[in-house]
Amino acid sequence: MAAAWKRLHALAARPGGRDITPLFAADPARAARHTLTLDDLTLDLSKTAIDDAVLAALLDLADAAGLGTFRARLFAGEAVNTSERRAAMHMALRAPDQAGLRAALPGGVDDASALVAAERAKMRDFVAAVHAGRLRGATGQRFDTVLNIGIGGSDLGPRMAVEALTSAAPGPMAARFLSNVDGHATLAALDGLDPARTLVLVASKSFTTQETAVNAAAVRAWLAGALGEAAVGQHFAALSTNLDAVATFGIRREFVFGFRDWVGGRYSLWSPVGLSIALAAGWDAFQAMLDGAWAMDCHFRDTEFAQNLPVRLALAGLWHINILGTANHAVLAYDQRLAHLPAFLQQLEMESNGKSVHLDGSPVAGATCPVIFGEPGTNAQHSFMQLLHQGPATIPVDFILAARPDHDRAEAHRILAANAFAQAEALLHGRSEADLRREMAASGMAEAEIARLAPHRVCPGERPSATILFERLTPYALGRLIALYEHKVAVQGCLWGIDSFDQWGVELGKMLAKGLLPDLSLPRPGGTHDGSTTALIARFRSLRGEE
Ligand code: F6P
């Protein structure tokens, strides 16, 4: 592995080794040769400084890191999540019933496909009964709104998918999402909701997450206050791996949808955690999303690395992060329906690969996950794109775009697409001082003014991007897109030698918040904290008149 890293650094150190535009000049077929496809899905990686030599070195690195073995172990359901001794078998959630996938857990191996098939059938029946009005609320009215209470992986995936799939045409039910333990969020989520027609889903893999427990209790009180305590059983369902805790909350067994610990929270939208998607967008849409993800699973599992979309996307990321030293990564979907995609990817990428020790506990020498951020294009162009064009740091971008919209405003869509392509082009070519000087001179500007303005207007260019283009944002295309990123993250984790499937840092935050709570509520704070925290607690209490 060390040899492959060394070679990559040497390639980047060649004169012009970071430049992209000369590669196009040298090879007219570059775009075609660095574009990969899977049906209509197109991944153009040509706007990077990856040439044939760099690609060969990256592929050698993947071989040296044992990516082939890792991929085989992942799909065999082995415990690739080593710190928790679990498989990461989210692929079983979208595989056909008969796929025969298995998944390791401490103390045994699950027949993952059989478990998924049973739970998926139960979900499908439940969704059909709700949509047909066979399952109704306590007053006999049909459910018209689903309220999903959950946070992190129990919120971001379903929220993003529901928005993506129901913005163009409303689905069978409306959906709301409540994640934050902030009374303002709770009030907003309940505002204008009719409890008699609201189906509440408590989504929590662990069923111990404080925010979700607090919000579930608040919504339960709201519903019981309006319809009576006896109504709760008809309005609440739970999506969890912790069936004992669900029973304690008092949710009817037939309204409980389970999954197992080999599904990570941030990979759980395909599990019962996706029930809000099926209710809001329809079962067929949910199933098509699963099918699209499974198509990507099969592609990732069966395709040689050089032609493998998640592998190539991951390798491009590695080149930028570890060789060129980029620390941030922007995701710009030129699709308003994907407004929540960056938030989803922030958890997927940063919770998965925000690690600094190898599987054996030894420290990682270089960088791992970059900071992921994004906004829909074109909005992003009028806020932070300035930094990407002229800031001192290089920030690679993923541009994401559907060729056909699901509206009839054809010209608006062409303008949207023109902006996406133009931004990628502007990052690539920039604006040279010579061109600017020529233009300003041609407009009659005085030489002194040209000299004063030119440095401000130069855009250096040679800034990399990937473009992900597909025909339409169908449920199938969405599933495929998300799975592309999931596998990209797994490949990068393998190459960095880290555990992409645990999240001990976040667990620490959960624990500390619970420990600090008494100091905000008991008559006298008794906890031991650093000086800053002690002072802030005192100030908080005094501003509330409690000190
Ligand atoms: O924030 C940490 C985390 O464990 C995430 O990984 C998870 O998605 C989220 O909390 C919610 O957890 P749960 O689904 O168990 O309520």
Short mmCIF file of C-alpha atoms in Angstrom, two decimals, residues 5-458:
data_model
loop_
_atom_site.label_atom_id
_atom_site.label_comp_id
_atom_site.label_asym_id
_atom_site.label_seq_id
_atom_site.Cartn_x
_atom_site.Cartn_y
_atom_site.Cartn_z
CA TRP A 5 0.48 6.04 -1.94
CA LYS A 6 4.04 7.06 -2.79
CA ARG A 7 3.35 6.72 -6.49
CA LEU A 8 0.22 8.86 -6.20
CA HIS A 9 2.12 11.61 -4.38
CA ALA A 10 4.82 11.49 -7.03
CA LEU A 11 2.23 11.77 -9.80
CA ALA A 12 0.66 14.80 -8.15
CA ALA A 13 4.12 16.37 -7.81
CA ARG A 14 4.75 16.20 -11.58
CA PRO A 15 4.81 19.67 -13.18
CA GLY A 16 1.12 20.44 -13.80
CA GLY A 17 0.16 17.29 -11.90
CA ARG A 18 -2.84 19.02 -10.37
CA ASP A 19 -4.06 20.60 -13.59
CA ILE A 20 -7.09 19.35 -15.43
CA THR A 21 -7.49 21.44 -18.58
CA PRO A 22 -4.26 20.20 -20.23
CA LEU A 23 -5.60 16.65 -19.94
CA PHE A 24 -8.54 17.58 -22.17
CA ALA A 25 -6.19 19.25 -24.66
CA ALA A 26 -3.99 16.16 -24.75
CA ASP A 27 -6.81 13.65 -25.13
CA PRO A 28 -9.91 14.53 -27.16
CA ALA A 29 -11.56 11.31 -25.93
CA ARG A 30 -10.95 12.16 -22.28
CA ALA A 31 -14.59 12.89 -21.38
CA ALA A 32 -15.77 9.57 -22.80
CA ARG A 33 -12.92 7.62 -21.26
CA HIS A 34 -13.52 9.02 -17.79
CA THR A 35 -17.30 8.75 -17.85
CA LEU A 36 -18.98 5.65 -16.45
CA THR A 37 -22.58 4.61 -16.92
CA LEU A 38 -25.12 2.27 -15.42
CA ASP A 39 -28.18 2.41 -17.66
CA ASP A 40 -29.18 6.09 -17.74
CA LEU A 41 -27.00 6.94 -14.73
CA THR A 42 -23.91 8.81 -15.89
CA LEU A 43 -20.89 9.60 -13.76
CA ASP A 44 -18.47 12.02 -15.42
CA LEU A 45 -15.14 12.10 -13.60
CA SER A 46 -13.21 13.72 -16.41
CA LYS A 47 -13.12 17.14 -14.71
CA THR A 48 -10.47 15.91 -12.28
CA ALA A 49 -6.69 15.72 -12.59
CA ILE A 50 -6.93 11.94 -12.73
CA ASP A 51 -5.18 10.73 -15.87
CA ASP A 52 -4.43 7.16 -16.87
CA ALA A 53 -1.34 6.95 -14.67
CA VAL A 54 -3.17 8.29 -11.62
CA LEU A 55 -6.11 5.99 -12.24
CA ALA A 56 -3.80 3.00 -12.51
CA ALA A 57 -2.15 3.97 -9.22
CA LEU A 58 -5.52 4.44 -7.52
CA LEU A 59 -6.66 1.02 -8.72
CA ASP A 60 -3.41 -0.47 -7.44
CA LEU A 61 -4.09 1.18 -4.11
CA ALA A 62 -7.54 -0.42 -4.03
CA ASP A 63 -5.99 -3.82 -4.70
CA ALA A 64 -3.28 -3.31 -2.12
CA ALA A 65 -5.89 -2.28 0.46
CA GLY A 66 -7.75 -5.53 -0.10
CA LEU A 67 -10.87 -3.89 -1.50
CA GLY A 68 -11.87 -7.10 -3.30
CA THR A 69 -11.76 -9.07 -0.08
CA PHE A 70 -13.59 -6.32 1.82
CA ARG A 71 -16.36 -6.24 -0.79
CA ALA A 72 -16.74 -10.02 -0.64
CA ARG A 73 -16.88 -9.93 3.17
CA LEU A 74 -19.42 -7.09 3.11
CA PHE A 75 -21.79 -9.04 0.85
CA ALA A 76 -21.17 -12.28 2.74
CA GLY A 77 -22.55 -10.55 5.83
CA GLU A 78 -19.32 -10.85 7.79
CA ALA A 79 -18.66 -8.58 10.76
CA VAL A 80 -17.09 -5.69 8.82
CA ASN A 81 -18.17 -3.41 11.66
CA THR A 82 -15.38 -4.72 13.81
CA SER A 83 -15.75 -2.51 16.88
CA GLU A 84 -19.36 -3.67 17.28
CA ARG A 85 -18.75 -7.15 15.84
CA ARG A 86 -21.62 -6.79 13.34
CA ALA A 87 -22.28 -7.06 9.64
CA ALA A 88 -23.34 -4.00 7.65
CA MET A 89 -26.01 -5.78 5.66
CA HIS A 90 -28.32 -2.94 4.57
CA MET A 91 -28.17 -4.51 1.08
CA ALA A 92 -30.45 -7.31 2.37
CA LEU A 93 -33.16 -4.71 2.92
CA ARG A 94 -33.44 -4.08 -0.82
CA ALA A 95 -32.49 -7.51 -2.15
CA PRO A 96 -35.21 -9.81 -3.49
CA ASP A 97 -36.87 -12.04 -0.88
CA GLN A 98 -35.00 -15.11 -2.08
CA ALA A 99 -31.52 -13.54 -2.10
CA GLY A 100 -30.35 -15.75 0.77
CA LEU A 101 -28.23 -13.03 2.37
CA ARG A 102 -26.90 -13.63 5.86
CA ALA A 103 -25.58 -11.23 8.48
CA ALA A 104 -23.26 -11.69 11.43
CA LEU A 105 -24.04 -10.40 14.90
CA PRO A 106 -22.24 -11.09 18.17
CA GLY A 107 -23.16 -14.65 19.03
CA GLY A 108 -24.59 -15.75 15.68
CA VAL A 109 -25.60 -15.23 12.09
CA ASP A 110 -29.05 -14.04 10.97
CA ASP A 111 -30.88 -15.29 7.92
CA ALA A 112 -31.14 -11.66 6.88
CA SER A 113 -33.16 -12.20 3.71
CA ALA A 114 -35.81 -14.27 5.51
CA LEU A 115 -36.16 -11.69 8.30
CA VAL A 116 -36.41 -8.85 5.78
CA ALA A 117 -38.95 -10.68 3.62
CA ALA A 118 -41.25 -11.24 6.59
CA GLU A 119 -41.05 -7.67 7.84
CA ARG A 120 -41.38 -6.21 4.35
CA ALA A 121 -44.59 -8.20 3.79
CA LYS A 122 -45.93 -6.92 7.10
CA MET A 123 -45.09 -3.34 6.14
CA ARG A 124 -46.73 -3.74 2.74
CA ASP A 125 -49.93 -5.07 4.34
CA PHE A 126 -49.94 -2.25 6.86
CA VAL A 127 -49.48 0.40 4.17
CA ALA A 128 -52.22 -1.15 2.05
CA ALA A 129 -54.60 -1.24 5.03
CA VAL A 130 -53.92 2.41 5.90
CA HIS A 131 -54.32 3.58 2.30
CA ALA A 132 -57.49 1.57 1.79
CA GLY A 133 -59.00 2.88 5.03
CA ARG A 134 -59.18 -0.56 6.63
CA LEU A 135 -56.94 0.81 9.40
CA ARG A 136 -58.40 4.03 10.77
CA GLY A 137 -57.95 6.35 13.70
CA ALA A 138 -59.83 6.08 16.97
CA THR A 139 -62.71 8.25 15.78
CA GLY A 140 -63.20 6.14 12.65
CA GLN A 141 -61.63 8.70 10.31
CA ARG A 142 -59.06 7.73 7.70
CA PHE A 143 -55.44 8.66 8.28
CA ASP A 144 -54.33 11.39 5.90
CA THR A 145 -51.01 12.38 7.53
CA VAL A 146 -48.06 10.43 8.84
CA LEU A 147 -45.89 12.05 11.52
CA ASN A 148 -42.43 10.47 11.78
CA ILE A 149 -40.66 11.08 15.09
CA GLY A 150 -36.97 10.18 14.94
CA ILE A 151 -33.55 11.75 14.64
CA GLY A 152 -30.32 11.13 12.68
CA GLY A 153 -30.70 8.02 10.58
CA SER A 154 -34.27 7.65 11.79
CA ASP A 155 -35.15 10.99 10.21
CA LEU A 156 -32.76 12.22 7.52
CA GLY A 157 -33.22 9.41 5.00
CA PRO A 158 -37.03 9.25 5.13
CA ARG A 159 -37.29 13.06 5.20
CA MET A 160 -35.04 13.40 2.16
CA ALA A 161 -36.77 10.61 0.23
CA VAL A 162 -40.31 11.81 0.95
CA GLU A 163 -39.40 15.29 -0.22
CA ALA A 164 -37.73 13.91 -3.34
CA LEU A 165 -40.63 11.64 -4.25
CA THR A 166 -43.67 13.72 -3.37
CA SER A 167 -42.71 17.26 -4.36
CA ALA A 168 -43.72 16.94 -7.98
CA ALA A 169 -46.96 15.07 -7.32
CA PRO A 170 -48.45 14.50 -3.88
CA GLY A 171 -48.58 10.88 -2.74
CA PRO A 172 -51.35 9.07 -0.88
CA MET A 173 -50.62 10.77 2.47
CA ALA A 174 -49.00 13.94 3.72
CA ALA A 175 -45.89 13.53 5.85
CA ARG A 176 -44.30 15.53 8.63
CA PHE A 177 -41.02 14.93 10.39
CA LEU A 178 -40.13 15.77 13.96
CA SER A 179 -36.52 15.28 14.99
CA ASN A 180 -35.18 18.05 17.21
CA VAL A 181 -35.77 18.08 20.95
CA ASP A 182 -36.73 21.71 20.71
CA GLY A 183 -40.22 22.65 21.77
CA HIS A 184 -40.38 25.00 18.79
CA ALA A 185 -39.86 22.04 16.45
CA THR A 186 -42.53 20.05 18.28
CA LEU A 187 -45.01 22.92 18.03
CA ALA A 188 -44.27 23.39 14.34
CA ALA A 189 -44.68 19.68 13.62
CA LEU A 190 -48.07 19.60 15.32
CA ASP A 191 -49.30 22.94 14.03
CA GLY A 192 -52.61 22.50 12.21
CA LEU A 193 -52.49 18.70 12.47
CA ASP A 194 -55.72 16.91 13.18
CA PRO A 195 -54.95 14.17 15.72
CA ALA A 196 -57.95 12.14 14.55
CA ARG A 197 -56.36 11.75 11.09
CA THR A 198 -52.70 11.48 12.13
CA LEU A 199 -50.71 8.27 12.22
CA VAL A 200 -47.61 8.62 14.39
CA LEU A 201 -44.45 6.60 13.73
CA VAL A 202 -41.82 6.48 16.45
CA ALA A 203 -38.65 5.63 14.55
CA SER A 204 -35.67 4.74 16.70
CA LYS A 205 -33.26 1.91 16.10
CA SER A 206 -32.25 1.85 19.78
CA PHE A 207 -35.49 3.22 21.22
CA THR A 208 -33.33 4.91 23.84
CA THR A 209 -32.60 8.19 22.07
CA GLN A 210 -33.53 11.02 24.40
CA GLU A 211 -34.76 13.46 21.74
CA THR A 212 -37.08 10.90 20.21
CA ALA A 213 -38.37 9.73 23.59
CA VAL A 214 -39.16 13.30 24.67
CA ASN A 215 -40.91 14.10 21.40
CA ALA A 216 -42.81 10.82 21.37
CA ALA A 217 -44.09 11.52 24.89
CA ALA A 218 -45.13 15.05 23.87
CA VAL A 219 -47.01 13.83 20.80
CA ARG A 220 -48.59 11.04 22.77
CA ALA A 221 -49.85 13.60 25.35
CA TRP A 222 -51.15 15.81 22.51
CA LEU A 223 -53.02 12.91 20.96
CA ALA A 224 -54.35 11.51 24.24
CA GLY A 225 -55.42 15.02 25.26
CA ALA A 226 -57.52 15.34 22.12
CA LEU A 227 -58.82 11.80 21.64
CA GLY A 228 -58.38 10.11 25.04
CA GLU A 229 -55.74 7.70 26.30
CA ALA A 230 -57.43 4.70 24.69
CA ALA A 231 -56.86 6.22 21.22
CA VAL A 232 -53.06 6.03 21.49
CA GLY A 233 -52.91 2.35 20.52
CA GLN A 234 -54.68 3.02 17.22
CA HIS A 235 -52.48 5.97 16.25
CA PHE A 236 -48.93 4.90 17.16
CA ALA A 237 -46.60 2.52 15.38
CA ALA A 238 -42.92 1.90 16.15
CA LEU A 239 -39.90 1.13 13.98
CA SER A 240 -37.05 -0.28 16.02
CA THR A 241 -34.62 -3.06 16.86
CA ASN A 242 -35.43 -2.77 20.58
CA LEU A 243 -38.74 -4.56 20.85
CA ASP A 244 -38.72 -4.68 24.67
CA ALA A 245 -38.45 -0.90 24.97
CA VAL A 246 -41.21 -0.48 22.38
CA ALA A 247 -43.49 -2.73 24.44
CA THR A 248 -42.81 -0.57 27.53
CA PHE A 249 -43.87 2.54 25.57
CA GLY A 250 -47.17 0.75 24.98
CA ILE A 251 -47.28 0.28 21.22
CA ARG A 252 -49.41 -2.62 19.98
CA ARG A 253 -47.32 -5.58 18.80
CA GLU A 254 -48.95 -5.65 15.37
CA PHE A 255 -47.96 -2.00 14.87
CA VAL A 256 -44.31 -2.68 15.62
CA PHE A 257 -41.90 -3.17 12.70
CA GLY A 258 -38.53 -4.57 13.60
CA PHE A 259 -35.07 -4.74 12.13
CA ARG A 260 -31.75 -5.95 13.39
CA ASP A 261 -28.48 -4.43 14.51
CA TRP A 262 -26.73 -5.26 11.24
CA VAL A 263 -28.58 -2.23 9.84
CA GLY A 264 -26.80 0.98 10.84
CA GLY A 265 -29.01 3.97 11.67
CA ARG A 266 -27.74 5.96 8.67
CA TYR A 267 -28.40 2.95 6.39
CA SER A 268 -31.90 2.31 7.74
CA LEU A 269 -34.21 4.16 5.34
CA TRP A 270 -34.63 0.87 3.44
CA SER A 271 -35.82 -0.87 6.62
CA PRO A 272 -39.07 -0.27 8.53
CA VAL A 273 -37.58 3.17 9.25
CA GLY A 274 -38.68 3.89 5.66
CA LEU A 275 -42.33 3.24 6.51
CA SER A 276 -43.09 6.96 6.26
CA ILE A 277 -41.76 6.86 2.67
CA ALA A 278 -44.07 3.98 1.77
CA LEU A 279 -47.04 5.70 3.43
CA ALA A 280 -46.38 9.13 1.92
CA ALA A 281 -45.15 8.15 -1.57
CA GLY A 282 -46.92 4.80 -1.95
CA TRP A 283 -45.71 1.22 -1.68
CA ASP A 284 -44.81 0.97 -5.35
CA ALA A 285 -42.54 4.00 -5.04
CA PHE A 286 -40.86 2.54 -1.95
CA GLN A 287 -40.37 -0.81 -3.68
CA ALA A 288 -38.95 0.92 -6.78
CA MET A 289 -36.50 2.77 -4.55
CA LEU A 290 -35.40 -0.57 -3.08
CA ASP A 291 -35.05 -1.99 -6.59
CA GLY A 292 -32.88 0.93 -7.70
CA ALA A 293 -30.62 0.50 -4.68
CA TRP A 294 -30.37 -3.25 -5.33
CA ALA A 295 -29.37 -2.54 -8.95
CA MET A 296 -26.50 -0.44 -7.59
CA ASP A 297 -25.65 -3.18 -5.06
CA CYS A 298 -25.35 -5.72 -7.87
CA HIS A 299 -23.29 -3.32 -9.97
CA PHE A 300 -20.94 -2.64 -7.05
CA ARG A 301 -20.68 -6.34 -6.16
CA ASP A 302 -20.11 -7.64 -9.69
CA THR A 303 -18.23 -4.98 -11.63
CA GLU A 304 -14.46 -4.68 -11.97
CA PHE A 305 -13.09 -1.70 -10.10
CA ALA A 306 -12.13 0.31 -13.18
CA GLN A 307 -15.77 0.38 -14.35
CA ASN A 308 -17.37 0.42 -10.93
CA LEU A 309 -19.22 3.67 -10.18
CA PRO A 310 -18.98 3.67 -6.36
CA VAL A 311 -15.33 2.57 -6.53
CA ARG A 312 -14.38 5.26 -9.03
CA LEU A 313 -16.27 7.95 -7.10
CA ALA A 314 -14.49 6.82 -3.92
CA LEU A 315 -11.07 6.81 -5.61
CA ALA A 316 -11.62 10.30 -6.98
CA GLY A 317 -12.43 11.40 -3.42
CA LEU A 318 -9.24 9.80 -2.12
CA TRP A 319 -7.16 11.53 -4.76
CA HIS A 320 -8.58 14.86 -3.72
CA ILE A 321 -8.47 14.34 0.05
CA ASN A 322 -5.23 12.46 0.57
CA ILE A 323 -3.12 13.51 -2.37
CA LEU A 324 -4.30 17.03 -3.20
CA GLY A 325 -5.18 17.83 0.42
CA THR A 326 -8.78 19.00 0.05
CA ALA A 327 -10.67 19.14 3.35
CA ASN A 328 -14.20 19.95 2.17
CA HIS A 329 -16.60 18.55 -0.39
CA ALA A 330 -19.70 20.22 -1.82
CA VAL A 331 -22.79 18.39 -3.05
CA LEU A 332 -24.88 20.52 -5.37
CA ALA A 333 -28.05 18.89 -6.60
CA TYR A 334 -29.63 20.98 -9.31
CA ASP A 335 -32.98 19.67 -8.18
CA GLN A 336 -35.06 21.34 -5.51
CA ARG A 337 -36.55 17.96 -4.61
CA LEU A 338 -33.12 16.90 -3.36
CA ALA A 339 -32.83 19.84 -0.98
CA HIS A 340 -32.27 17.46 1.94
CA LEU A 341 -29.69 15.31 0.15
CA PRO A 342 -26.67 17.20 1.59
CA ALA A 343 -27.99 16.78 5.15
CA PHE A 344 -28.49 13.07 4.52
CA LEU A 345 -25.01 12.74 3.04
CA GLN A 346 -23.49 14.67 5.93
CA GLN A 347 -24.58 11.91 8.28
CA LEU A 348 -23.82 9.12 5.83
CA GLU A 349 -20.29 10.29 5.09
CA MET A 350 -19.22 12.13 8.23
CA GLU A 351 -20.70 9.71 10.77
CA SER A 352 -19.32 6.77 8.77
CA ASN A 353 -15.84 7.99 7.96
CA GLY A 354 -15.20 10.72 10.54
CA LYS A 355 -12.69 8.40 12.21
CA SER A 356 -9.01 8.60 13.02
CA VAL A 357 -8.03 5.09 14.04
CA HIS A 358 -7.59 1.96 11.97
CA LEU A 359 -9.55 -1.23 12.61
CA ASP A 360 -6.76 -2.38 14.94
CA GLY A 361 -6.92 0.86 16.95
CA SER A 362 -3.71 2.34 15.56
CA PRO A 363 -3.87 6.01 14.47
CA VAL A 364 -4.61 6.95 10.87
CA ALA A 365 -1.73 8.97 9.47
CA GLY A 366 -3.55 11.12 6.91
CA ALA A 367 -6.94 12.71 6.47
CA THR A 368 -10.21 10.79 6.30
CA CYS A 369 -13.69 12.20 5.67
CA PRO A 370 -13.95 15.78 4.38
CA VAL A 371 -16.59 18.23 5.60
CA ILE A 372 -19.63 17.67 3.41
CA PHE A 373 -21.92 20.57 2.67
CA GLY A 374 -24.33 21.62 -0.02
CA GLU A 375 -27.46 23.38 -1.14
CA PRO A 376 -29.60 23.02 -4.22
CA GLY A 377 -28.30 24.71 -7.33
CA THR A 378 -28.84 27.40 -8.42
CA ASN A 379 -29.35 28.79 -4.89
CA ALA A 380 -25.81 27.79 -3.94
CA GLN A 381 -24.41 29.97 -6.71
CA HIS A 382 -25.73 33.04 -4.96
CA SER A 383 -24.33 32.17 -1.57
CA PHE A 384 -21.18 30.09 -1.07
CA MET A 385 -20.01 29.39 -4.63
CA GLN A 386 -17.79 32.50 -4.47
CA LEU A 387 -15.51 30.58 -2.09
CA LEU A 388 -15.32 27.66 -4.49
CA HIS A 389 -14.40 29.86 -7.44
CA GLN A 390 -11.91 32.19 -5.79
CA GLY A 391 -11.18 31.01 -2.25
CA PRO A 392 -7.65 29.84 -1.50
CA ALA A 393 -8.66 26.20 -0.96
CA THR A 394 -9.79 23.75 -3.59
CA ILE A 395 -13.20 22.25 -2.81
CA PRO A 396 -14.33 19.41 -5.09
CA VAL A 397 -17.99 19.40 -6.08
CA ASP A 398 -20.53 16.75 -7.02
CA PHE A 399 -23.07 18.21 -9.46
CA ILE A 400 -26.27 16.14 -9.56
CA LEU A 401 -28.93 16.62 -12.19
CA ALA A 402 -31.90 14.89 -13.85
CA ALA A 403 -32.22 15.41 -17.61
CA ARG A 404 -36.00 15.46 -17.48
CA PRO A 405 -37.96 17.25 -14.79
CA ASP A 406 -41.40 16.21 -13.57
CA HIS A 407 -43.02 19.50 -14.49
CA ASP A 408 -43.77 21.13 -17.80
CA ARG A 409 -41.63 24.23 -17.40
CA ALA A 410 -39.14 23.05 -20.03
CA GLU A 411 -37.29 26.35 -20.38
CA ALA A 412 -36.78 26.68 -16.63
CA HIS A 413 -35.24 23.22 -16.57
CA ARG A 414 -32.90 24.09 -19.42
CA ILE A 415 -31.81 27.19 -17.51
CA LEU A 416 -31.25 25.06 -14.39
CA ALA A 417 -29.15 22.55 -16.36
CA ALA A 418 -27.23 25.32 -18.12
CA ASN A 419 -26.26 26.68 -14.73
CA ALA A 420 -25.09 23.28 -13.48
CA PHE A 421 -22.91 22.66 -16.52
CA ALA A 422 -21.67 26.26 -16.57
CA GLN A 423 -20.62 26.13 -12.92
CA ALA A 424 -18.60 22.97 -13.51
CA GLU A 425 -17.06 24.57 -16.56
CA ALA A 426 -16.26 27.78 -14.68
CA LEU A 427 -14.56 25.84 -11.89
CA LEU A 428 -12.53 24.00 -14.50
CA HIS A 429 -11.46 26.87 -16.74
CA GLY A 430 -11.64 29.80 -14.38
CA ARG A 431 -10.84 33.18 -15.90
CA SER A 432 -7.25 33.99 -16.73
CA GLU A 433 -5.67 37.36 -16.16
CA ALA A 434 -4.73 37.60 -19.83
CA ASP A 435 -8.33 37.11 -20.98
CA LEU A 436 -9.62 39.56 -18.43
CA ARG A 437 -7.09 42.18 -19.40
CA ARG A 438 -7.99 41.74 -23.07
CA GLU A 439 -11.72 42.09 -22.34
CA MET A 440 -11.29 45.13 -20.14
CA ALA A 441 -9.01 46.78 -22.67
CA ALA A 442 -11.54 46.09 -25.43
CA SER A 443 -14.23 47.80 -23.34
CA GLY A 444 -12.05 50.93 -23.28
CA MET A 445 -10.95 50.69 -19.66
CA ALA A 446 -7.86 52.65 -18.66
CA GLU A 447 -4.71 50.63 -18.04
CA ALA A 448 -4.47 51.73 -14.38
CA GLU A 449 -8.02 50.57 -13.74
CA ILE A 450 -7.33 47.26 -15.51
CA ALA A 451 -4.30 46.69 -13.31
CA ARG A 452 -6.31 47.54 -10.19
CA LEU A 453 -9.22 45.20 -11.03
CA ALA A 454 -7.54 42.25 -12.71
CA PRO A 455 -6.31 40.46 -9.55
CA HIS A 456 -9.80 40.65 -8.03
CA ARG A 457 -11.46 39.21 -11.09
CA VAL A 458 -9.12 36.32 -11.86
#
